[in-house]
mmCIF file of C-alpha atoms in Angstrom:
data_model
loop_
_atom_site.group_PDB
_atom_site.id
_atom_site.type_symbol
_atom_site.label_atom_id
_atom_site.label_comp_id
_atom_site.label_asym_id
_atom_site.label_seq_id
_atom_site.Cartn_x
_atom_site.Cartn_y
_atom_site.Cartn_z
ATOM 1 C CA UNK L 57 0.045 0.018 0.031
ATOM 2 C CA UNK L 58 1.156 3.561 -0.898
ATOM 3 C CA UNK L 59 -0.373 7.042 -0.538
ATOM 4 C CA UNK L 60 -0.662 9.087 -3.676
ATOM 5 C CA UNK L 61 0.919 12.502 -3.149
ATOM 6 C CA UNK L 62 -1.809 14.197 -5.358
ATOM 7 C CA UNK L 63 -5.012 12.763 -4.236
ATOM 8 C CA UNK L 64 -3.744 11.585 -0.899
ATOM 9 C CA UNK L 65 -5.380 8.328 -1.054
ATOM 10 C CA UNK L 66 -3.918 5.164 -0.118
ATOM 11 C CA UNK L 67 -3.890 2.512 -2.852
ATOM 12 C CA UNK L 68 -2.423 -0.817 -3.952
ATOM 13 C CA UNK L 69 1.096 -0.639 -5.643
ATOM 14 C CA UNK L 70 -0.517 -1.800 -8.851
ATOM 15 C CA UNK L 71 -2.191 1.508 -8.904
ATOM 16 C CA UNK L 72 1.187 3.372 -9.385
ATOM 17 C CA UNK L 73 3.591 3.258 -12.438
ATOM 18 C CA UNK L 74 7.156 2.104 -12.116
ATOM 19 C CA UNK L 75 9.963 4.522 -11.660
ATOM 20 C CA UNK L 76 13.275 2.679 -11.336
ATOM 21 C CA UNK L 77 15.153 5.755 -9.599
ATOM 22 C CA UNK L 78 12.779 5.939 -6.555
ATOM 23 C CA UNK L 79 13.411 4.075 -3.240
ATOM 24 C CA UNK L 80 10.247 1.659 -3.818
ATOM 25 C CA UNK L 81 10.546 1.328 -7.544
ATOM 26 C CA UNK L 82 7.216 3.248 -8.116
ATOM 27 C CA UNK L 83 6.039 6.645 -9.002
ATOM 28 C CA UNK L 84 4.700 9.048 -6.306
ATOM 29 C CA UNK L 85 1.398 9.721 -8.024
ATOM 30 C CA UNK L 86 -1.102 7.179 -8.868
ATOM 31 C CA UNK L 87 -1.940 6.333 -12.556
ATOM 32 C CA UNK L 88 -5.375 7.999 -12.515
ATOM 33 C CA UNK L 89 -3.610 11.243 -11.031
ATOM 34 C CA UNK L 90 -1.063 11.021 -13.768
ATOM 35 C CA UNK L 91 -3.569 10.455 -16.531
ATOM 36 C CA UNK L 92 -5.293 13.738 -15.501
ATOM 37 C CA UNK L 93 -2.188 15.357 -15.281
ATOM 38 C CA UNK L 94 -1.109 14.541 -18.594
ATOM 39 C CA UNK L 95 -4.431 15.247 -20.072
ATOM 40 C CA UNK L 96 -4.193 18.914 -18.626
ATOM 41 C CA UNK L 97 -0.589 19.283 -19.863
ATOM 42 C CA UNK L 98 -1.448 18.222 -23.540
ATOM 43 C CA UNK L 99 -4.269 20.655 -23.424
ATOM 44 C CA UNK L 100 -2.209 23.533 -22.152
ATOM 45 C CA UNK L 101 0.864 22.664 -24.407
ATOM 46 C CA UNK L 102 -0.784 21.430 -27.685
ATOM 47 C CA UNK L 103 0.925 23.920 -29.909
ATOM 48 C CA UNK L 104 4.305 23.261 -28.555
ATOM 49 C CA UNK L 105 3.828 19.690 -28.844
ATOM 50 C CA UNK L 106 2.651 19.840 -32.284
ATOM 51 C CA UNK L 107 5.704 21.886 -33.303
ATOM 52 C CA UNK L 108 7.987 19.219 -31.477
ATOM 53 C CA UNK L 109 6.095 16.309 -33.321
ATOM 54 C CA UNK L 110 6.488 17.814 -36.617
ATOM 55 C CA UNK L 111 10.179 18.618 -36.164
ATOM 56 C CA UNK L 112 10.699 14.903 -35.141
ATOM 57 C CA UNK L 113 8.903 13.705 -38.247
ATOM 58 C CA UNK L 114 11.139 15.831 -40.306
ATOM 59 C CA UNK L 115 14.211 14.525 -38.799
ATOM 60 C CA UNK L 116 13.330 10.941 -38.743
ATOM 61 C CA UNK L 117 11.530 10.762 -42.029
ATOM 62 C CA UNK L 118 13.311 7.576 -43.095
ATOM 63 C CA UNK L 119 13.102 5.833 -39.778
ATOM 64 C CA UNK L 120 9.233 6.543 -39.641
ATOM 65 C CA UNK L 121 8.987 5.453 -43.389
ATOM 66 C CA UNK L 122 10.700 1.910 -42.447
ATOM 67 C CA UNK L 123 8.487 1.417 -39.224
ATOM 68 C CA UNK L 124 5.298 1.839 -41.528
ATOM 69 C CA UNK L 125 6.413 -1.119 -43.841
#
């Protein structure tokens, strides 16, 4: 059992994502809280993420083409 640092609810370890560099090997925020955070982050940073994705696609055109085969 572990307490989520965001929602402050005690949950099973299976409710937390893995994180090898922490003491117990799990993240401090539960999967539900992490999902909500990522959803909000994507909404607030959609323009930045779109630009980064386009840059990646341009730099890795050949790799992407190979993966699609």
